[in-house]
Amino acid sequence: MIAIFTPIITGLTLAFLWLNFDTSFLFAIILGLTAGVSPVAIGAYFADQTSPEDRGRIVGIAIGATLLISQIFLLTGPISIASITNTELIIIAIVLLLTFVGLTFRPKEKPQETPVTKRRKGPPPKQITLYAIPIFLFYVVAGILFSMVFPTIQNHVSNSIFYLIWVIPFVIGAAIAGVQLDTRGRKFPTILGLAITGVSLAVFGILGVNWGYLCIVPLAVGYSFVAITSIVVWADLAPANSRGKYYGLGFGLIAAAQMIGLILSGVNFGIASSTQIGSYMLFASIALFLCIPPLFLADEALPKELIEKRQLLDYLEGVKNKFTGKK
């Protein structure tokens, strides 16, 4: 699937360099359809090729790096080299093409699965629901956040300041979240992230827009914890022969929740009034704290044996480094 759709997305991305608006609108629909398939295929491939105790760190680094690079494009605006405009589209197409080449011609290796992962079967519907509810509510909140809160904040601060208070903390938080998800399991870091996000939004509502933007730093860290979990958890829950299906349902759930958030906000990526912001903060805080009880009831998605294994390896590595440093 990746080998099929990556060249299509690459070609469509390059086509935007020469298309006019009317034609590009049609191509954007096709690009959206193919781009919807690609994350599912990549998610299934990721689940097949990684060990459960390493997934958090891999996703944390990947998502952090992706956000860092994409926001640099937004910060700098259109890039022109010589007479070529929109050079960023060419850069994106090159990255996609390299991804296609790397995955297509990569030596085929059968991943080494631990006995724990071999024994795991699909979870009961109750467990899927207990993880799906928090993810759904979280992304409803995220949809409203992106549609009216962020544009309002960016009306008060420059793009460079927003980059510092949102992107950099998110990247750092994603790296920390990845480590925590692999050493502490999936539940505790996610609950911590939801709590940090909820408190940050509540304080933002109290302070107002003029000073509330300072809460974006802890908000970005908390947001990153939940965002990383929402990608990793489907690989943990899915049995080996259903990973594509689980990632399809997972990403579909996330996309639907964000669309609902956009509709509920009543604002199409525009500036909102203080009253609207205050109402949103109240709703968001309540919604995020409602995400926590289902996680307490859910079983840990990462097997206990793997958590203990990772903690033991980290402890032994720390002891080794300690004695090596003394010498």
mmCIF file of C-alpha atoms in Angstrom:
data_model
loop_
_atom_site.group_PDB
_atom_site.id
_atom_site.type_symbol
_atom_site.label_atom_id
_atom_site.label_comp_id
_atom_site.label_asym_id
_atom_site.label_seq_id
_atom_site.Cartn_x
_atom_site.Cartn_y
_atom_site.Cartn_z
ATOM 1 C CA MET A 1 0.000 0.000 0.000
ATOM 2 C CA ILE A 2 2.780 2.450 0.879
ATOM 3 C CA ALA A 3 4.624 1.609 -2.343
ATOM 4 C CA ILE A 4 1.464 2.345 -4.352
ATOM 5 C CA PHE A 5 0.214 5.540 -2.741
ATOM 6 C CA THR A 6 3.514 7.315 -1.988
ATOM 7 C CA PRO A 7 4.336 7.908 -5.705
ATOM 8 C CA ILE A 8 0.757 9.123 -6.264
ATOM 9 C CA ILE A 9 1.023 11.642 -3.420
ATOM 10 C CA THR A 10 4.465 12.712 -4.684
ATOM 11 C CA GLY A 11 3.106 13.368 -8.179
ATOM 12 C CA LEU A 12 0.071 15.260 -6.879
ATOM 13 C CA THR A 13 2.279 17.396 -4.618
ATOM 14 C CA LEU A 14 4.498 18.396 -7.556
ATOM 15 C CA ALA A 15 1.409 19.090 -9.692
ATOM 16 C CA PHE A 16 0.461 21.989 -7.402
ATOM 17 C CA LEU A 17 3.477 23.910 -8.767
ATOM 18 C CA TRP A 18 1.800 24.334 -12.156
ATOM 19 C CA LEU A 19 -1.940 24.038 -11.550
ATOM 20 C CA ASN A 20 -4.334 26.983 -11.329
ATOM 21 C CA PHE A 21 -6.824 27.241 -8.471
ATOM 22 C CA ASP A 22 -9.794 25.602 -10.238
ATOM 23 C CA THR A 23 -7.774 22.579 -11.294
ATOM 24 C CA SER A 24 -5.814 22.352 -8.043
ATOM 25 C CA PHE A 25 -9.081 22.132 -6.086
ATOM 26 C CA LEU A 26 -9.938 18.891 -7.903
ATOM 27 C CA PHE A 27 -6.422 17.547 -7.352
ATOM 28 C CA ALA A 28 -6.667 18.486 -3.669
ATOM 29 C CA ILE A 29 -9.649 16.140 -3.303
ATOM 30 C CA ILE A 30 -7.672 13.284 -4.857
ATOM 31 C CA LEU A 31 -4.659 14.156 -2.704
ATOM 32 C CA GLY A 32 -6.865 14.100 0.388
ATOM 33 C CA LEU A 33 -8.191 10.635 -0.458
ATOM 34 C CA THR A 34 -4.725 9.183 -1.051
ATOM 35 C CA ALA A 35 -3.317 10.976 1.996
ATOM 36 C CA GLY A 36 -6.045 9.340 4.071
ATOM 37 C CA VAL A 37 -4.892 5.879 3.025
ATOM 38 C CA SER A 38 -1.174 6.509 3.577
ATOM 39 C CA PRO A 39 -1.241 7.054 7.388
ATOM 40 C CA VAL A 40 -3.168 3.805 7.805
ATOM 41 C CA ALA A 41 -0.662 1.895 5.670
ATOM 42 C CA ILE A 42 2.272 3.497 7.488
ATOM 43 C CA GLY A 43 0.659 2.714 10.853
ATOM 44 C CA ALA A 44 0.222 -0.959 9.960
ATOM 45 C CA TYR A 45 3.796 -1.117 8.651
ATOM 46 C CA PHE A 46 5.048 0.559 11.833
ATOM 47 C CA ALA A 47 3.177 -1.958 14.007
ATOM 48 C CA ASP A 48 4.629 -4.880 12.045
ATOM 49 C CA GLN A 49 8.224 -3.650 12.147
ATOM 50 C CA THR A 50 8.582 -2.444 15.746
ATOM 51 C CA SER A 51 8.671 -4.007 19.190
ATOM 52 C CA PRO A 52 5.986 -2.800 21.636
ATOM 53 C CA GLU A 53 8.560 -1.536 24.150
ATOM 54 C CA ASP A 54 10.196 0.713 21.503
ATOM 55 C CA ARG A 55 7.123 2.213 19.842
ATOM 56 C CA GLY A 56 6.723 5.212 22.125
ATOM 57 C CA ARG A 57 10.213 6.553 21.494
ATOM 58 C CA ILE A 58 10.025 5.934 17.748
ATOM 59 C CA VAL A 59 6.719 7.772 17.379
ATOM 60 C CA GLY A 60 7.810 10.550 19.759
ATOM 61 C CA ILE A 61 10.911 11.321 17.709
ATOM 62 C CA ALA A 62 9.093 10.979 14.367
ATOM 63 C CA ILE A 63 6.138 13.208 15.294
ATOM 64 C CA GLY A 64 8.382 15.783 16.970
ATOM 65 C CA ALA A 65 10.667 16.017 13.939
ATOM 66 C CA THR A 66 7.707 16.223 11.545
ATOM 67 C CA LEU A 67 6.096 19.089 13.462
ATOM 68 C CA LEU A 68 9.426 20.892 13.782
ATOM 69 C CA ILE A 69 10.071 20.797 10.031
ATOM 70 C CA SER A 70 6.494 21.580 8.961
ATOM 71 C CA GLN A 71 6.256 24.579 11.281
ATOM 72 C CA ILE A 72 9.538 25.937 9.923
ATOM 73 C CA PHE A 73 7.841 26.111 6.503
ATOM 74 C CA LEU A 74 4.912 28.009 8.032
ATOM 75 C CA LEU A 75 7.274 30.330 9.870
ATOM 76 C CA THR A 76 9.411 31.212 6.847
ATOM 77 C CA GLY A 77 6.546 31.401 4.359
ATOM 78 C CA PRO A 78 6.913 30.476 0.662
ATOM 79 C CA ILE A 79 10.505 29.581 -0.214
ATOM 80 C CA SER A 80 11.955 30.623 -3.579
ATOM 81 C CA ILE A 81 15.251 29.485 -5.060
ATOM 82 C CA ALA A 82 16.294 31.247 -8.272
ATOM 83 C CA SER A 83 13.107 31.454 -10.386
ATOM 84 C CA ILE A 84 11.402 28.488 -8.699
ATOM 85 C CA THR A 85 8.639 29.439 -6.282
ATOM 86 C CA ASN A 86 7.046 27.220 -3.618
ATOM 87 C CA THR A 87 10.279 25.283 -3.232
ATOM 88 C CA GLU A 88 8.841 23.687 -0.090
ATOM 89 C CA LEU A 89 6.564 21.569 -2.303
ATOM 90 C CA ILE A 90 9.607 20.212 -4.114
ATOM 91 C CA ILE A 91 11.275 19.449 -0.772
ATOM 92 C CA ILE A 92 8.171 17.584 0.428
ATOM 93 C CA ALA A 93 7.997 15.634 -2.840
ATOM 94 C CA ILE A 94 11.675 14.652 -2.543
ATOM 95 C CA VAL A 95 11.129 13.403 1.024
ATOM 96 C CA LEU A 96 8.118 11.357 -0.122
ATOM 97 C CA LEU A 97 10.100 9.938 -3.038
ATOM 98 C CA LEU A 98 12.983 8.949 -0.755
ATOM 99 C CA THR A 99 10.456 7.290 1.554
ATOM 100 C CA PHE A 100 9.075 5.327 -1.387
ATOM 101 C CA VAL A 101 12.535 4.203 -2.516
ATOM 102 C CA GLY A 102 13.613 3.284 1.019
ATOM 103 C CA LEU A 103 10.519 1.206 1.760
ATOM 104 C CA THR A 104 10.281 -0.416 -1.667
ATOM 105 C CA PHE A 105 13.881 -1.566 -1.924
ATOM 106 C CA ARG A 106 14.422 -2.268 1.763
ATOM 107 C CA PRO A 107 15.600 -5.846 2.420
ATOM 108 C CA LYS A 108 12.702 -7.975 3.576
ATOM 109 C CA GLU A 109 13.201 -9.013 7.172
ATOM 110 C CA LYS A 110 10.804 -10.878 9.374
ATOM 111 C CA PRO A 111 10.422 -8.883 12.609
ATOM 112 C CA GLN A 112 11.430 -10.644 15.784
ATOM 113 C CA GLU A 113 8.376 -10.774 18.006
ATOM 114 C CA THR A 114 8.628 -11.474 21.687
ATOM 115 C CA PRO A 115 6.660 -14.401 23.161
ATOM 116 C CA VAL A 116 4.341 -11.873 24.799
ATOM 117 C CA THR A 117 3.352 -10.291 21.491
ATOM 118 C CA LYS A 118 2.902 -13.701 19.863
ATOM 119 C CA ARG A 119 0.386 -14.722 22.515
ATOM 120 C CA ARG A 120 -1.616 -11.503 22.366
ATOM 121 C CA LYS A 121 -5.002 -11.703 20.710
ATOM 122 C CA GLY A 122 -7.400 -8.940 19.885
ATOM 123 C CA PRO A 123 -8.706 -7.103 22.967
ATOM 124 C CA PRO A 124 -12.380 -7.283 23.917
ATOM 125 C CA PRO A 125 -14.577 -4.450 22.570
ATOM 126 C CA LYS A 126 -14.749 -2.944 26.071
ATOM 127 C CA GLN A 127 -10.999 -2.257 26.098
ATOM 128 C CA ILE A 128 -11.087 -0.661 22.657
ATOM 129 C CA THR A 129 -13.963 1.563 23.793
ATOM 130 C CA LEU A 130 -12.150 2.605 26.986
ATOM 131 C CA TYR A 131 -9.209 3.854 24.907
ATOM 132 C CA ALA A 132 -11.338 5.251 22.060
ATOM 133 C CA ILE A 133 -13.473 7.512 24.288
ATOM 134 C CA PRO A 134 -10.553 9.595 25.667
ATOM 135 C CA ILE A 135 -8.948 9.861 22.218
ATOM 136 C CA PHE A 136 -12.245 10.995 20.671
ATOM 137 C CA LEU A 137 -12.946 13.659 23.309
ATOM 138 C CA PHE A 138 -9.346 14.855 23.195
ATOM 139 C CA TYR A 139 -9.451 15.459 19.446
ATOM 140 C CA VAL A 140 -12.836 17.190 19.642
ATOM 141 C CA VAL A 141 -11.100 19.624 21.989
ATOM 142 C CA ALA A 142 -8.137 19.791 19.595
ATOM 143 C CA GLY A 143 -10.437 20.674 16.687
ATOM 144 C CA ILE A 144 -11.789 23.686 18.573
ATOM 145 C CA LEU A 145 -8.274 24.569 19.730
ATOM 146 C CA PHE A 146 -6.938 24.734 16.180
ATOM 147 C CA SER A 147 -9.992 26.460 14.719
ATOM 148 C CA MET A 148 -10.308 29.462 17.023
ATOM 149 C CA VAL A 149 -7.917 29.473 19.975
ATOM 150 C CA PHE A 150 -4.649 29.285 18.058
ATOM 151 C CA PRO A 151 -5.681 31.907 15.448
ATOM 152 C CA THR A 152 -6.716 34.214 18.300
ATOM 153 C CA ILE A 153 -3.381 33.732 20.065
ATOM 154 C CA GLN A 154 -1.461 34.329 16.836
ATOM 155 C CA ASN A 155 -3.298 37.621 16.504
ATOM 156 C CA HIS A 156 -1.635 38.716 19.771
ATOM 157 C CA VAL A 157 1.871 37.286 19.298
ATOM 158 C CA SER A 158 4.209 36.945 16.331
ATOM 159 C CA ASN A 159 4.712 33.682 14.462
ATOM 160 C CA SER A 160 8.219 33.341 15.890
ATOM 161 C CA ILE A 161 6.937 33.675 19.472
ATOM 162 C CA PHE A 162 4.170 31.166 18.791
ATOM 163 C CA TYR A 163 6.786 28.802 17.353
ATOM 164 C CA LEU A 164 8.792 29.048 20.576
ATOM 165 C CA ILE A 165 5.865 28.572 22.956
ATOM 166 C CA TRP A 166 4.099 25.777 21.037
ATOM 167 C CA VAL A 167 6.417 23.875 18.684
ATOM 168 C CA ILE A 168 9.594 23.675 20.779
ATOM 169 C CA PRO A 169 7.774 22.506 23.969
ATOM 170 C CA PHE A 170 5.781 20.009 21.870
ATOM 171 C CA VAL A 171 8.961 18.517 20.389
ATOM 172 C CA ILE A 172 10.565 18.226 23.829
ATOM 173 C CA GLY A 173 7.347 16.810 25.290
ATOM 174 C CA ALA A 174 7.057 14.257 22.467
ATOM 175 C CA ALA A 175 10.556 12.945 23.180
ATOM 176 C CA ILE A 176 9.817 12.700 26.918
ATOM 177 C CA ALA A 177 6.418 11.127 26.244
ATOM 178 C CA GLY A 178 7.986 8.465 24.037
ATOM 179 C CA VAL A 179 10.375 7.416 26.792
ATOM 180 C CA GLN A 180 7.639 7.440 29.438
ATOM 181 C CA LEU A 181 5.250 5.400 27.308
ATOM 182 C CA ASP A 182 7.907 2.719 26.895
ATOM 183 C CA THR A 183 8.985 2.635 30.547
ATOM 184 C CA ARG A 184 5.778 3.416 32.485
ATOM 185 C CA GLY A 185 3.189 1.910 30.150
ATOM 186 C CA ARG A 186 0.538 3.697 28.085
ATOM 187 C CA LYS A 187 -1.981 4.659 30.772
ATOM 188 C CA PHE A 188 -0.047 6.772 33.284
ATOM 189 C CA PRO A 189 1.679 9.125 30.776
ATOM 190 C CA THR A 190 -1.626 9.596 28.949
ATOM 191 C CA ILE A 191 -3.496 10.460 32.144
ATOM 192 C CA LEU A 192 -0.691 12.857 33.070
ATOM 193 C CA GLY A 193 -0.878 14.487 29.636
ATOM 194 C CA LEU A 194 -4.652 14.913 29.867
ATOM 195 C CA ALA A 195 -4.348 16.457 33.340
ATOM 196 C CA ILE A 196 -1.645 18.912 32.221
ATOM 197 C CA THR A 197 -3.656 19.879 29.137
ATOM 198 C CA GLY A 198 -6.874 20.349 31.109
ATOM 199 C CA VAL A 199 -5.257 22.480 33.830
ATOM 200 C CA SER A 200 -3.426 24.578 31.218
ATOM 201 C CA LEU A 201 -6.666 25.329 29.374
ATOM 202 C CA ALA A 202 -8.471 26.158 32.629
ATOM 203 C CA VAL A 203 -5.736 28.622 33.642
ATOM 204 C CA PHE A 204 -5.782 30.061 30.117
ATOM 205 C CA GLY A 205 -9.508 30.743 30.492
ATOM 206 C CA ILE A 206 -8.941 32.535 33.808
ATOM 207 C CA LEU A 207 -6.048 34.692 32.581
ATOM 208 C CA GLY A 208 -7.600 35.602 29.238
ATOM 209 C CA VAL A 209 -5.937 35.898 25.849
ATOM 210 C CA ASN A 210 -3.551 38.724 26.756
ATOM 211 C CA TRP A 211 -1.683 36.598 29.314
ATOM 212 C CA GLY A 212 -3.121 33.154 28.730
ATOM 213 C CA TYR A 213 -0.740 32.464 25.862
ATOM 214 C CA LEU A 214 1.905 31.767 28.522
ATOM 215 C CA CYS A 215 -0.051 28.585 29.307
ATOM 216 C CA ILE A 216 0.651 27.323 25.786
ATOM 217 C CA VAL A 217 4.031 25.951 26.932
ATOM 218 C CA PRO A 218 2.621 23.374 29.419
ATOM 219 C CA LEU A 219 -0.345 22.864 27.078
ATOM 220 C CA ALA A 220 2.034 21.796 24.289
ATOM 221 C CA VAL A 221 3.807 19.328 26.579
ATOM 222 C CA GLY A 222 0.553 17.768 27.804
ATOM 223 C CA TYR A 223 -0.862 17.683 24.280
ATOM 224 C CA SER A 224 2.209 15.838 22.991
ATOM 225 C CA PHE A 225 1.779 13.052 25.570
ATOM 226 C CA VAL A 226 -1.761 12.276 24.422
ATOM 227 C CA ALA A 227 -0.951 12.734 20.726
ATOM 228 C CA ILE A 228 1.836 10.143 20.874
ATOM 229 C CA THR A 229 -0.418 7.685 22.730
ATOM 230 C CA SER A 230 -3.187 8.113 20.150
ATOM 231 C CA ILE A 231 -0.829 6.763 17.476
ATOM 232 C CA VAL A 232 0.972 4.070 19.469
ATOM 233 C CA VAL A 233 -2.028 2.487 21.178
ATOM 234 C CA TRP A 234 -3.569 1.058 17.991
ATOM 235 C CA ALA A 235 -0.416 -0.964 17.352
ATOM 236 C CA ASP A 236 -0.638 -2.287 20.919
ATOM 237 C CA LEU A 237 -4.303 -3.237 20.729
ATOM 238 C CA ALA A 238 -4.370 -4.748 17.242
ATOM 239 C CA PRO A 239 -3.695 -8.436 16.625
ATOM 240 C CA ALA A 240 -1.076 -9.117 13.957
ATOM 241 C CA ASN A 241 -3.573 -9.808 11.173
ATOM 242 C CA SER A 242 -5.789 -6.750 11.813
ATOM 243 C CA ARG A 243 -3.366 -3.843 12.250
ATOM 244 C CA GLY A 244 -4.487 -2.060 9.093
ATOM 245 C CA LYS A 245 -8.116 -2.275 10.209
ATOM 246 C CA TYR A 246 -7.320 -0.935 13.680
ATOM 247 C CA TYR A 247 -5.270 1.969 12.328
ATOM 248 C CA GLY A 248 -8.011 2.756 9.821
ATOM 249 C CA LEU A 249 -10.589 2.924 12.612
ATOM 250 C CA GLY A 250 -8.183 4.858 14.846
ATOM 251 C CA PHE A 251 -7.289 7.544 12.317
ATOM 252 C CA GLY A 252 -10.911 7.726 11.193
ATOM 253 C CA LEU A 253 -11.937 8.345 14.807
ATOM 254 C CA ILE A 254 -9.328 11.103 15.160
ATOM 255 C CA ALA A 255 -10.345 12.807 11.894
ATOM 256 C CA ALA A 256 -14.062 12.644 12.749
ATOM 257 C CA ALA A 257 -13.452 14.067 16.231
ATOM 258 C CA GLN A 258 -11.479 17.001 14.841
ATOM 259 C CA MET A 259 -14.198 17.727 12.286
ATOM 260 C CA ILE A 260 -16.795 17.759 15.069
ATOM 261 C CA GLY A 261 -14.568 20.173 16.999
ATOM 262 C CA LEU A 262 -14.375 22.471 13.973
ATOM 263 C CA ILE A 263 -18.166 22.390 13.591
ATOM 264 C CA LEU A 264 -18.803 23.011 17.300
ATOM 265 C CA SER A 265 -16.473 26.010 17.332
ATOM 266 C CA GLY A 266 -18.571 27.807 14.721
ATOM 267 C CA VAL A 267 -15.405 29.563 13.541
ATOM 268 C CA ASN A 268 -13.449 28.655 10.425
ATOM 269 C CA PHE A 269 -9.899 29.257 11.599
ATOM 270 C CA GLY A 270 -10.713 32.790 12.690
ATOM 271 C CA ILE A 271 -10.298 35.082 15.667
ATOM 272 C CA ALA A 272 -12.782 34.518 18.494
ATOM 273 C CA SER A 273 -14.077 36.854 21.183
ATOM 274 C CA SER A 274 -13.081 36.622 24.835
ATOM 275 C CA THR A 275 -16.531 35.201 25.643
ATOM 276 C CA GLN A 276 -16.132 32.435 23.066
ATOM 277 C CA ILE A 277 -12.650 31.621 24.342
ATOM 278 C CA GLY A 278 -13.895 31.468 27.941
ATOM 279 C CA SER A 279 -16.777 29.149 27.017
ATOM 280 C CA TYR A 280 -14.420 26.914 25.079
ATOM 281 C CA MET A 281 -11.977 26.668 27.982
ATOM 282 C CA LEU A 282 -14.775 25.572 30.326
ATOM 283 C CA PHE A 283 -15.984 22.926 27.875
ATOM 284 C CA ALA A 284 -12.435 21.765 27.070
ATOM 285 C CA SER A 285 -11.398 21.391 30.700
ATOM 286 C CA ILE A 286 -14.497 19.341 31.553
ATOM 287 C CA ALA A 287 -14.110 17.180 28.422
ATOM 288 C CA LEU A 288 -10.450 16.452 29.107
ATOM 289 C CA PHE A 289 -11.033 15.467 32.714
ATOM 290 C CA LEU A 290 -13.869 13.186 31.550
ATOM 291 C CA CYS A 291 -11.226 11.412 29.467
ATOM 292 C CA ILE A 292 -9.404 10.208 32.576
ATOM 293 C CA PRO A 293 -11.928 7.780 34.238
ATOM 294 C CA PRO A 294 -12.091 5.414 31.206
ATOM 295 C CA LEU A 295 -8.301 5.095 31.286
ATOM 296 C CA PHE A 296 -8.401 4.067 34.957
ATOM 297 C CA LEU A 297 -10.838 1.294 33.992
ATOM 298 C CA ALA A 298 -8.866 0.170 30.921
ATOM 299 C CA ASP A 299 -6.247 -2.552 31.013
ATOM 300 C CA GLU A 300 -2.657 -1.518 30.353
ATOM 301 C CA ALA A 301 -2.048 -1.744 26.585
ATOM 302 C CA LEU A 302 1.655 -2.467 27.048
ATOM 303 C CA PRO A 303 2.148 -5.891 28.698
ATOM 304 C CA LYS A 304 3.508 -5.763 32.248
ATOM 305 C CA GLU A 305 6.400 -8.062 31.316
ATOM 306 C CA LEU A 306 7.623 -5.560 28.724
ATOM 307 C CA ILE A 307 7.348 -2.626 31.139
ATOM 308 C CA GLU A 308 9.446 -4.481 33.708
ATOM 309 C CA LYS A 309 11.938 -5.495 31.008
ATOM 310 C CA ARG A 310 12.382 -1.878 29.858
ATOM 311 C CA GLN A 311 12.754 -0.606 33.417
ATOM 312 C CA LEU A 312 15.369 -3.283 34.154
ATOM 313 C CA LEU A 313 17.335 -2.460 30.991
ATOM 314 C CA ASP A 314 17.259 1.263 31.799
ATOM 315 C CA TYR A 315 18.418 0.555 35.356
ATOM 316 C CA LEU A 316 21.294 -1.645 34.168
ATOM 317 C CA GLU A 317 22.286 0.977 31.606
ATOM 318 C CA GLY A 318 22.329 3.628 34.333
ATOM 319 C CA VAL A 319 24.492 1.448 36.586
ATOM 320 C CA LYS A 320 26.861 0.740 33.692
ATOM 321 C CA ASN A 321 27.189 4.434 32.857
ATOM 322 C CA LYS A 322 27.751 5.253 36.525
ATOM 323 C CA PHE A 323 30.666 2.842 36.885
ATOM 324 C CA THR A 324 32.071 3.779 33.471
ATOM 325 C CA GLY A 325 32.002 7.442 34.464
ATOM 326 C CA LYS A 326 33.878 6.725 37.689
ATOM 327 C CA LYS A 327 36.660 4.996 35.799
#
